[in-house]
Tab-separated table of C-alpha atoms in Angstrom:
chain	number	residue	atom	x	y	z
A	1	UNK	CA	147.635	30.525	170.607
A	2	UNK	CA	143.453	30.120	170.916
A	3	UNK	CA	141.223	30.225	168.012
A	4	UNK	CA	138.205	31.810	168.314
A	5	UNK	CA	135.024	30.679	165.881
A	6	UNK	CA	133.103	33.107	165.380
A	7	UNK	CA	128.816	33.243	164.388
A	8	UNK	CA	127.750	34.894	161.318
A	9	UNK	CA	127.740	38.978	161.687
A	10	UNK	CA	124.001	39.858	162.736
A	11	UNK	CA	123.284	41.605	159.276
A	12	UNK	CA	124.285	38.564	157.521
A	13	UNK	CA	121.676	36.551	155.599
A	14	UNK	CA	123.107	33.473	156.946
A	15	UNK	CA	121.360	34.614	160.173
A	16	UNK	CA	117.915	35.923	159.056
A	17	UNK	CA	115.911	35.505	155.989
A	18	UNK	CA	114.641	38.600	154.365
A	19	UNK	CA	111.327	39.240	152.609
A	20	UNK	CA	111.980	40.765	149.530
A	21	UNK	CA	109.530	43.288	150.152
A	22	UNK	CA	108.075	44.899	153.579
A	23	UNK	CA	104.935	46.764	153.800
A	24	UNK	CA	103.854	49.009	156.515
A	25	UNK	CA	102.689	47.174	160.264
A	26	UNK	CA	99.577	49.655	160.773
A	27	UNK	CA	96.216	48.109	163.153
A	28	UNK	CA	97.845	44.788	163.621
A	29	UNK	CA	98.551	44.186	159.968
A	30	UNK	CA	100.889	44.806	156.950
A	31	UNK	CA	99.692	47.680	154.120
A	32	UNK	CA	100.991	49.042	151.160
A	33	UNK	CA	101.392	52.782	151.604
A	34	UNK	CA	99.097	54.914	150.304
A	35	UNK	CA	101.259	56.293	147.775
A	36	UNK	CA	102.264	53.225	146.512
A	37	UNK	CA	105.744	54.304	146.589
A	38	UNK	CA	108.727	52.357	147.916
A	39	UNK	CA	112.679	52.212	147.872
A	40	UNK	CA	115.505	49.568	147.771
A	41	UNK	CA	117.760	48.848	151.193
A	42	UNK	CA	121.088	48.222	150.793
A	43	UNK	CA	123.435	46.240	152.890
A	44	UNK	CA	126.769	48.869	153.700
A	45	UNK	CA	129.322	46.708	154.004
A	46	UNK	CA	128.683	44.682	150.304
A	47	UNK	CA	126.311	47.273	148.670
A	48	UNK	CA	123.882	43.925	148.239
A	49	UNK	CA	120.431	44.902	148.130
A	50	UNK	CA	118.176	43.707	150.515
A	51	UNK	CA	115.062	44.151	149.972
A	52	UNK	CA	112.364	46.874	149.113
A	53	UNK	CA	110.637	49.024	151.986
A	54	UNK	CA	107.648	50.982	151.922
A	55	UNK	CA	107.595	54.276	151.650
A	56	UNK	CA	105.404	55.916	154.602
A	57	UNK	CA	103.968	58.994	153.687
A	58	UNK	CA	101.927	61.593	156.010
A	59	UNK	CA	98.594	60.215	155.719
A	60	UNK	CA	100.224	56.201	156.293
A	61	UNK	CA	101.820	58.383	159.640
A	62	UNK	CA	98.359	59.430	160.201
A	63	UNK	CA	96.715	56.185	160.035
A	64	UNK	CA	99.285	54.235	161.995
A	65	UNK	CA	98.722	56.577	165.248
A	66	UNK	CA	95.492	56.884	164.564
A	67	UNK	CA	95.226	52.867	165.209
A	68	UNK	CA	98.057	53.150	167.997
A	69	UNK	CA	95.579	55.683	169.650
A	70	UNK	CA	92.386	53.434	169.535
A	71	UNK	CA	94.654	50.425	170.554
A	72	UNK	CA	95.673	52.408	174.252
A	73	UNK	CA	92.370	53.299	174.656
């Protein structure tokens, strides 16, 4: 009978190393939302949390294709 050994499951932290914390990518750099507002990630399988996200409201929406507009032209 083979054994197989198997890699660490892709959402494991064993793999990657999460920021606690993640703003919002918007003109090439990372911003809190303009809200201010935010909310916890969890992993499914464990219930673990993994970090905080920003919250992207209209206006961070706005901004973000606003930049992704002046970036294609």
């Amino acid at each position: 009978m083979a054994f197989f050994e198997y890699d660490a499951a892709p959402e494991s932290r064993a793999v990657v190393i999460l920021a606690p914390s993640h703003g919002l990518f918007i003109n090439g750099a990372f911003v809190d939302p303009q809200s201010g507002r935010s909310f916890v990630t969890y992993n499914p399988a464990t219930e673990e949390p993994l970090g905080e996200v920003a919250d992207a409201g209209a206006p961070d929406v706005d901004a973000a294709v606003r930049a992704a507009r002046a970036a294609y032209e």
